[in-house]
mmCIF file of C-alpha atoms in Angstrom:
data_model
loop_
_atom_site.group_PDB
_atom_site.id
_atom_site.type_symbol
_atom_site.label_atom_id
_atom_site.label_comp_id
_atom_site.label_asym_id
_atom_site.label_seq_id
_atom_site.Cartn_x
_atom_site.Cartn_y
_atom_site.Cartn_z
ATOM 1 C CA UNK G 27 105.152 113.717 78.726
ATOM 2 C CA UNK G 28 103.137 116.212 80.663
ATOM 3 C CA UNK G 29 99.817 114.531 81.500
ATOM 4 C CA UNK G 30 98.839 117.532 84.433
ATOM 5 C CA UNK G 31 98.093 114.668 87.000
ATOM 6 C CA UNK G 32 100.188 116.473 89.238
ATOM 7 C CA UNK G 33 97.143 118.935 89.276
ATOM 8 C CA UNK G 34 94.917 116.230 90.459
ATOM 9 C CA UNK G 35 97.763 115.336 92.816
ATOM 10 C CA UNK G 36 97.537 118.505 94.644
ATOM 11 C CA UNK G 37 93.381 118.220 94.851
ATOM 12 C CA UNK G 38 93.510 114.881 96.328
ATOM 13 C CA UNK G 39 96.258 115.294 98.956
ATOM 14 C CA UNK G 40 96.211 118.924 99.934
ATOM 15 C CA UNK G 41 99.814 119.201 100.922
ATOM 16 C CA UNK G 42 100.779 121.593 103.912
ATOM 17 C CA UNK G 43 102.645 124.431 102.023
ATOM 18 C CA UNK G 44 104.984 126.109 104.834
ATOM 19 C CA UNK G 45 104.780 130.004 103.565
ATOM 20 C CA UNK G 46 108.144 132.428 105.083
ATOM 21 C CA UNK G 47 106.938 135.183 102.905
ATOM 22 C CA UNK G 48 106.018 138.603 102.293
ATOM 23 C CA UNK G 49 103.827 140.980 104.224
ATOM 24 C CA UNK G 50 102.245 142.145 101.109
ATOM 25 C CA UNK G 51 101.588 139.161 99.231
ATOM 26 C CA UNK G 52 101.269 136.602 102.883
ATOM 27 C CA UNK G 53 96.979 136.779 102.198
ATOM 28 C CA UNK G 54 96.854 136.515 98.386
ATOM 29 C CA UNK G 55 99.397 133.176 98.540
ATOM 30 C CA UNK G 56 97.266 131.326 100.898
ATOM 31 C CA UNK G 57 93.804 131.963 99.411
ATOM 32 C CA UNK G 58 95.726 130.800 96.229
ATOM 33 C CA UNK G 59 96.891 127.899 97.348
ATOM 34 C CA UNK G 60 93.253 127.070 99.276
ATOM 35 C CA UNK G 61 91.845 127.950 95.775
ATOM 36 C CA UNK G 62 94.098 125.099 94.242
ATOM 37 C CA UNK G 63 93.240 122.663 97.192
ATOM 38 C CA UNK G 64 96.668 122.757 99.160
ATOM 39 C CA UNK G 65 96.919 123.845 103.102
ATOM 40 C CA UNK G 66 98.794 126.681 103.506
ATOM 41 C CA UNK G 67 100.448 127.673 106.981
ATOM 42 C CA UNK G 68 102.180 131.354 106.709
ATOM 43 C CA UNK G 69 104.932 131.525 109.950
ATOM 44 C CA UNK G 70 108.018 132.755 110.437
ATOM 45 C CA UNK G 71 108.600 132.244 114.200
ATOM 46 C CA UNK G 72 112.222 130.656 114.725
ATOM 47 C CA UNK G 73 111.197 128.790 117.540
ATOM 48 C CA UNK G 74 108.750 127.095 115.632
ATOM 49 C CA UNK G 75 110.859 126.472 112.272
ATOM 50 C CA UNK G 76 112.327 122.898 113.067
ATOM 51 C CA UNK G 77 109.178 121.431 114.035
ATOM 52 C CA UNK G 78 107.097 122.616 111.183
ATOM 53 C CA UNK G 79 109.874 121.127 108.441
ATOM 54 C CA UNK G 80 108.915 117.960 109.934
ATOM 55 C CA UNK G 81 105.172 118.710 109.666
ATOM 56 C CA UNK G 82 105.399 120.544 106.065
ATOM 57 C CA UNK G 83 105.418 118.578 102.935
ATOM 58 C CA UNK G 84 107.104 121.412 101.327
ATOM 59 C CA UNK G 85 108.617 124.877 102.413
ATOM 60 C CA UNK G 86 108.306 128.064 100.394
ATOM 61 C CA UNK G 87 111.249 131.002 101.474
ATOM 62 C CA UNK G 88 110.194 134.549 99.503
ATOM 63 C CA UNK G 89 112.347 137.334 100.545
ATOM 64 C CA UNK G 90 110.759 139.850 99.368
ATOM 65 C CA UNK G 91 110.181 141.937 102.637
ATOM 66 C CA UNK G 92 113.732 140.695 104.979
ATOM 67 C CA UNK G 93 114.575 141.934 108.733
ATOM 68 C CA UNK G 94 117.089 140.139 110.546
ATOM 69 C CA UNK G 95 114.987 137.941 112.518
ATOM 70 C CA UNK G 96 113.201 136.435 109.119
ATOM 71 C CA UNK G 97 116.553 135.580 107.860
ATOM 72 C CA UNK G 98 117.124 134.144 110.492
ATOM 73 C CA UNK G 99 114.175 132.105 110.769
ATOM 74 C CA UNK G 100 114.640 131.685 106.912
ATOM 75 C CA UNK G 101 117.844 129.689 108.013
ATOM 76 C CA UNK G 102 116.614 127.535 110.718
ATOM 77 C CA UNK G 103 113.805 126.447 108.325
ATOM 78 C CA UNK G 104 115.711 125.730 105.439
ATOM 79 C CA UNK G 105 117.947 123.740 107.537
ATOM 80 C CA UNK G 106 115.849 121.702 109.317
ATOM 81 C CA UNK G 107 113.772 121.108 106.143
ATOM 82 C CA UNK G 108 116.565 120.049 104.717
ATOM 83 C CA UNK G 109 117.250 117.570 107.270
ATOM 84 C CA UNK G 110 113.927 116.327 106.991
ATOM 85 C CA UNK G 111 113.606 115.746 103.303
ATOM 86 C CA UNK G 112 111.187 118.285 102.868
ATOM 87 C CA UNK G 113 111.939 120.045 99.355
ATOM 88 C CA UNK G 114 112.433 123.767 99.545
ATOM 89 C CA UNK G 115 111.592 126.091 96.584
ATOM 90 C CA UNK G 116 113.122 129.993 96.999
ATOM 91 C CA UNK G 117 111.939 133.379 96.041
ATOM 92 C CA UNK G 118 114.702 135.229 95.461
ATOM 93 C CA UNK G 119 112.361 138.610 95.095
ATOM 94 C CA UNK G 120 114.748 141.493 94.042
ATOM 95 C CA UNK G 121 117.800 139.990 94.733
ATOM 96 C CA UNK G 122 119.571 142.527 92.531
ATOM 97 C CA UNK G 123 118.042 145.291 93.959
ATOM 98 C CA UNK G 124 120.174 145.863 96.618
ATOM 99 C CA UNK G 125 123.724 144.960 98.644
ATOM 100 C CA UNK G 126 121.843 142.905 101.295
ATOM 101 C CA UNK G 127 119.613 141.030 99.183
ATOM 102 C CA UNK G 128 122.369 139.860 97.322
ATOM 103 C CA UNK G 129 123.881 139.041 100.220
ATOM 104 C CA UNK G 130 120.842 137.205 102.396
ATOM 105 C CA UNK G 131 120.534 135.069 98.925
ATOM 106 C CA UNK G 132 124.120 134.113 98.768
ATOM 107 C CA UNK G 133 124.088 133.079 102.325
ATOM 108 C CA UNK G 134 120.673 130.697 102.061
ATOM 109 C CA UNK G 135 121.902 129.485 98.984
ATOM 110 C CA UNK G 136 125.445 128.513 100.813
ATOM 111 C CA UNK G 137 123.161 126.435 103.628
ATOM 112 C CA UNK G 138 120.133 125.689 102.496
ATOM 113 C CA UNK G 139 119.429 123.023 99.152
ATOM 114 C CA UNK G 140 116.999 124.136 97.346
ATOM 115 C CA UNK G 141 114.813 122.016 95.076
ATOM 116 C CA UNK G 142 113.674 124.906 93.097
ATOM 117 C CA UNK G 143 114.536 128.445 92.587
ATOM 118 C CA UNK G 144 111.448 130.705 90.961
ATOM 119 C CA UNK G 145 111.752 133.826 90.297
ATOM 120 C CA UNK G 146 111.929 136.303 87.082
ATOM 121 C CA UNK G 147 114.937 137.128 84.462
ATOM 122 C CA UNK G 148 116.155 139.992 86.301
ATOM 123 C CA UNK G 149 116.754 137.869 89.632
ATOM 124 C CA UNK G 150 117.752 134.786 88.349
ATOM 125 C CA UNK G 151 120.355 136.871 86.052
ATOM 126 C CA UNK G 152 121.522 138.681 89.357
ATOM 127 C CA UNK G 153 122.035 134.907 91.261
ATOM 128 C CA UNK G 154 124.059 134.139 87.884
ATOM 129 C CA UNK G 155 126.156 136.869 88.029
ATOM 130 C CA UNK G 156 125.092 138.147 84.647
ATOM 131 C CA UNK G 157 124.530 141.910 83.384
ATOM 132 C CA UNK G 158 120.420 143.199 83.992
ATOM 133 C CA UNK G 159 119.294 146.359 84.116
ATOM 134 C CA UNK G 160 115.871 145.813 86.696
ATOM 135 C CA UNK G 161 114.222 148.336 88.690
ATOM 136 C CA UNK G 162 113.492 146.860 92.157
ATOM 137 C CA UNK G 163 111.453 144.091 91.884
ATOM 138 C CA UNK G 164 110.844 144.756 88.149
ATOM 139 C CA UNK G 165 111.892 141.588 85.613
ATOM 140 C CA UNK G 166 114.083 143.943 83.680
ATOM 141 C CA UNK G 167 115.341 144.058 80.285
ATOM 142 C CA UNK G 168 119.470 141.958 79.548
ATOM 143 C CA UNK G 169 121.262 140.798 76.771
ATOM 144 C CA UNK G 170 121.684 137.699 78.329
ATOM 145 C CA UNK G 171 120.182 133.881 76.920
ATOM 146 C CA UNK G 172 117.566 133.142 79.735
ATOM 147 C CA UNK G 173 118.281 129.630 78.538
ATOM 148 C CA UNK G 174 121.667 129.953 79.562
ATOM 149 C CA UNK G 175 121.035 131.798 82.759
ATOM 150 C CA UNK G 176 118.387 128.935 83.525
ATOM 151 C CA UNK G 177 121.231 126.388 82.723
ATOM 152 C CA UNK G 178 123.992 128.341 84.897
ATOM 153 C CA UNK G 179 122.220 128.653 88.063
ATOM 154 C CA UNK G 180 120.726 125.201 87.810
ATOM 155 C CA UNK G 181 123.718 123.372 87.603
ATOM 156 C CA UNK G 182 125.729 125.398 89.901
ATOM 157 C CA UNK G 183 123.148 125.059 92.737
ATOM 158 C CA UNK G 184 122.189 122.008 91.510
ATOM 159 C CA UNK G 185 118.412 122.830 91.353
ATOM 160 C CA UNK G 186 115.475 123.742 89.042
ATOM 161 C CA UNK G 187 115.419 127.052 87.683
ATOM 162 C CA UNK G 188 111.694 128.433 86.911
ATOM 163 C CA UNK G 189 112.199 131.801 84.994
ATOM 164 C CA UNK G 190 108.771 133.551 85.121
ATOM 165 C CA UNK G 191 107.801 135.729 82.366
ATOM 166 C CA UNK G 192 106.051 136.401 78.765
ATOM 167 C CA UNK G 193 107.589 132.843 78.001
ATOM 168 C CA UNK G 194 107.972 131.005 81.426
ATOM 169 C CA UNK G 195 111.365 128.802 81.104
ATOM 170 C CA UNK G 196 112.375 126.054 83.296
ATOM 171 C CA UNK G 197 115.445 123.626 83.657
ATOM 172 C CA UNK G 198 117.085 121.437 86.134
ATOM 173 C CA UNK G 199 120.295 122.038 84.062
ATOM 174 C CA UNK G 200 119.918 119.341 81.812
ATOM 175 C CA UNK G 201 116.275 119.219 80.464
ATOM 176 C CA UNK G 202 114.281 123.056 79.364
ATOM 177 C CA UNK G 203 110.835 123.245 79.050
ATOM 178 C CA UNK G 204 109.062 126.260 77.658
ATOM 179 C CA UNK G 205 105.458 127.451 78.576
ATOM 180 C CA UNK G 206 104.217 130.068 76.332
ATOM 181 C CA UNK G 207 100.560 130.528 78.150
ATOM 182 C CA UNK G 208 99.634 133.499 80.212
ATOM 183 C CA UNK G 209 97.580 136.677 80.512
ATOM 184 C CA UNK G 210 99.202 139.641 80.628
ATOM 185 C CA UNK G 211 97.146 141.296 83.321
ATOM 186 C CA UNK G 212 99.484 138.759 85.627
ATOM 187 C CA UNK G 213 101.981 141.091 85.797
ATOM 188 C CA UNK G 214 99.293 143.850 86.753
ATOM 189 C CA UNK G 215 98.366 142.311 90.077
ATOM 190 C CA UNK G 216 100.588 142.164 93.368
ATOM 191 C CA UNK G 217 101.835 138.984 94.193
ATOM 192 C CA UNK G 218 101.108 136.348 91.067
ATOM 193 C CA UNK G 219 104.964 135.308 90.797
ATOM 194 C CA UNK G 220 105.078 134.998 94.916
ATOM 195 C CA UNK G 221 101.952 132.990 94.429
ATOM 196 C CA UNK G 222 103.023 130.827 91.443
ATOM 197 C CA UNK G 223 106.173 130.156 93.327
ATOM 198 C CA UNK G 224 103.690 128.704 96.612
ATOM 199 C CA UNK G 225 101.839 126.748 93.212
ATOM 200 C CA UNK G 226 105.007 125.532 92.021
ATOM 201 C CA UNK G 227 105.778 124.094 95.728
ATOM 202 C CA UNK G 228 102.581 122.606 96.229
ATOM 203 C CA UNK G 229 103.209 120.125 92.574
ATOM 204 C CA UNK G 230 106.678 119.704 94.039
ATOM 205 C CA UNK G 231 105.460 118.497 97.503
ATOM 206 C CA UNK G 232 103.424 115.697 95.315
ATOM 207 C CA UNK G 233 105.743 115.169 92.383
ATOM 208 C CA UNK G 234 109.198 113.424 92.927
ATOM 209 C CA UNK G 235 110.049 114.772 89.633
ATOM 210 C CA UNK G 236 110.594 118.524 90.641
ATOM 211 C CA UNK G 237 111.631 119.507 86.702
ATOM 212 C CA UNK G 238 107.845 117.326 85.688
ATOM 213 C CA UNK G 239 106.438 119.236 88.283
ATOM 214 C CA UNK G 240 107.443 122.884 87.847
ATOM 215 C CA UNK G 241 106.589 122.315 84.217
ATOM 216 C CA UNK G 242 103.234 121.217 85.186
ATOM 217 C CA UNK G 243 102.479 123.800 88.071
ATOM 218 C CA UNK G 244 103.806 126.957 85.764
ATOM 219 C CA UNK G 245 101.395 125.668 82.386
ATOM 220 C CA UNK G 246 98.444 124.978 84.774
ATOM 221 C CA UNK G 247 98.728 128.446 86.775
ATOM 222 C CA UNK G 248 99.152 129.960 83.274
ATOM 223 C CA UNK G 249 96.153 128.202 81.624
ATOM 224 C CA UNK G 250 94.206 129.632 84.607
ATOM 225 C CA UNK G 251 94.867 132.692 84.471
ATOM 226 C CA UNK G 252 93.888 132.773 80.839
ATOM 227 C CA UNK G 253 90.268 131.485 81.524
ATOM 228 C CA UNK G 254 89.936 133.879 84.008
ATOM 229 C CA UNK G 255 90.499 137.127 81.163
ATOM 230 C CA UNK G 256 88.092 135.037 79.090
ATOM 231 C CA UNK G 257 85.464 136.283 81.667
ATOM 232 C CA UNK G 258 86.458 139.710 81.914
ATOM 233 C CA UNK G 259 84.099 142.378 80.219
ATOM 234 C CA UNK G 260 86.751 145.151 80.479
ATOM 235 C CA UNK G 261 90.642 143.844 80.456
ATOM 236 C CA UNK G 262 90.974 145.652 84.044
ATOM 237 C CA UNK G 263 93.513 144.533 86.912
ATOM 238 C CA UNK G 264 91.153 145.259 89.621
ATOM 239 C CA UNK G 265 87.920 142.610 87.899
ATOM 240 C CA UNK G 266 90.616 140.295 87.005
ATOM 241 C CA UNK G 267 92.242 139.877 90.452
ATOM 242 C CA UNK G 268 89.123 137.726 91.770
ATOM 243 C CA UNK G 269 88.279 135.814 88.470
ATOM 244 C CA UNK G 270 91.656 134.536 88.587
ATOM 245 C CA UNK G 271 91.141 132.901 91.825
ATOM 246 C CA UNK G 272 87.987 131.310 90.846
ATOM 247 C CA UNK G 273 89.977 130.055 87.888
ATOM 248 C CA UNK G 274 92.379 128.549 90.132
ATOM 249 C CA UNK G 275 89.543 127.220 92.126
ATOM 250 C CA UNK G 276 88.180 125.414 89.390
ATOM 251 C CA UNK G 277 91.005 124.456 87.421
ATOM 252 C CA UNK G 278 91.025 120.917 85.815
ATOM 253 C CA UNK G 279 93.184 118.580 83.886
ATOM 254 C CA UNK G 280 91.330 118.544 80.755
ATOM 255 C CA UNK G 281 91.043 122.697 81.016
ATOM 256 C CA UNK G 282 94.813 122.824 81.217
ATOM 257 C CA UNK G 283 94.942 119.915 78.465
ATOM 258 C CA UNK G 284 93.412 122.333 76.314
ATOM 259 C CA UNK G 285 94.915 125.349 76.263
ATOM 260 C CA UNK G 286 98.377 124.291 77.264
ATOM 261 C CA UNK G 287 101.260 125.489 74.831
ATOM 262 C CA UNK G 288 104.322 123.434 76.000
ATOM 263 C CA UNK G 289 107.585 123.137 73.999
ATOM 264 C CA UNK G 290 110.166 120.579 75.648
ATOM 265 C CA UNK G 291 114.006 120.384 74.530
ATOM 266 C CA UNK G 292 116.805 118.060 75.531
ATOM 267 C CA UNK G 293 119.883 119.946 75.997
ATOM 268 C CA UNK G 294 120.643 123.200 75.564
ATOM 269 C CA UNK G 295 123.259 124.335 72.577
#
C-alpha cells in the first residue's frame, strides 16, 4: 500500500508549510523542511493569519512556547484555514505539563479541525484523558494501550493521531499503521518531533489521504534519520544533528523502500 510517492510529491511541488511554532525549534523546522524540498514560512502575526491560510497549502500550530497573543493568532489561523480548506496538523507540545496548556489545547481543539494531531505518548495520553506520568515535554512512561489512546483521540476529534516514539503509531480511528524505523539519537536533538510534525504536514498538503500520508512522512523521516547514524564515526548528538539534515536532503523513494519496516492493521481489538 505504501509506495513513498508522497515523498516525490513533496520534491516536485514544494508546498508552502505555514509554521506557528516554537522559538527554539522555529530555525531547525524550516531548514528541515527546505532540506525535504517544501517552502516553509514561520509567522505568527494575527493580522496576517487569514490571508496566509489562503496562501498556505498546509498550516502547522506547535505550542510549545504560548503567550497570549500566539494563541491568539493560533486561533485566527486555524480558523481561517479551516475556512479555506487548508488541512491543519497540531503540536500539542506538553500539553500535560501544565493547567494552561491543557487548557489552550482544549480550546483549539473546540474551534479549530484538525487533520492531524502529532505528538508523543505522554501528550496524546493527556488530550485522551488517560493516566501518564511525563516530565515536561518528556514522552513519559503509562499503563495505557497507545493503540487505544491513538484510537480515542482520533475518533473523538475526528482526526489522525501520529504517536511519535521507539515504535511511531498512527490511526485515523479506524485504520493503525506501525513504523518501527528510527535512530535513537532522535530523541537526543532539540526539535526532531516539532520537525517531523512540519514533515508530516508537508505529505499532508500533497496527499488527500492524510492516514497514507502520515504513514508515509513518519517511515521516510525515520529511514532518514537512520542513514544519517550510518555515517557517524562516534554515535554523538552534536555530529549527528547535521548528517541528519543531509539525509533529509537527499532522501529518495527507493532509500526509504529499503529500509522501511511498516506493519499495517485493520481495526483495532
Amino acid at each position: 500500500m505504501f509506495d513513498f510517492m508522497t515523498l516525490e510529491k513533496v520534491q516536485e511541488k514544494g508546498p508552502l508549510v505555514h509554521n506557528i511554532t516554537n522559538i527554539v525549534v522555529a530555525n531547525d523546522s524550516a531548514n528541515g523542511l527546505l532540506a525535504i524540498g517544501a517552502s516553509p514560512i514561520m509567522a505568527s502575526a494575527k493580522e496576517e493569519m487569514a490571508e496566509l491560510a489562503k496562501m498556505a497549502d498546509v498550516l502547522v500550530i506547535n505550542i510549545g512556547t504560548l503567550d497570549g497573543e500566539l494563541v491568539e493568532a493560533m486561533k485566527i489561523a486555524g480558523r481561517a484555514a479551516n475556512v479555506a480548506g487548508t488541512p491543519v496538523v497540531l503540536d500539542p507540545v506538553g500539553v500535560g505539563a501544565t493547567s494552561y496548556r491543557r487548557k489552550v489545547v482544549q480550546e483549539l481543539l473546540a474551534e479549530i479541525q484538525f487533520a492531524a494531531i502529532r505528538g508523543n505518548a505522554g501528550e496524546l495520553a493527556a488530550i485522551a484523558g488517560e493516566a501518564w506520568e511525563a516530565k515536561g515535554v518528556d514522552a513519559g512512561v503509562g499503563s495505557a494501550d497507545v493503540l487505544t489512546i491513538a484510537e480515542k483521540v482520533a475518533n473523538e476529534w475526528s482526526t489522525v493521531v501520529i504517536i511519535s516514539g521507539e515504535v511511531d503509531v498512527i490511526s485515523d480511528g479506524a485504520r493503525f499503521a506501525k513504523v518501527a524505523n528510527g535512530s535513537a539519537l532522535l530523541p537526543r536533538i532539540t526539535g526532531s518531533g516539532c520537525l517531523l510534525s512540519a514533515v508530516c504536514g508537508s505529505f499532508i498538503a500533497v496527499q488527500d489521504d492524510v492516514f497514507h500520508a502520515s504513514v508515509e512522512a513518519c517511515a521516510s523521516y525515520a529511514v532518514a534519520s537512520e542513514y544519517a547514524e550510518m555515517e557517524l564515526e562516534r554515535k554523538l548528538p552534536g555530529s549527528f544533528r547535521p548528517l541528519f539534515l543531509d539525509a533529509l536532503a537527499s532522501w529518495s523513494v527507493e532509500k526509504t523502500r529499503a529500509k522501511a519496516k511498516i506493519q499495517e492493521s485493520g481495526e483495532h481489538k
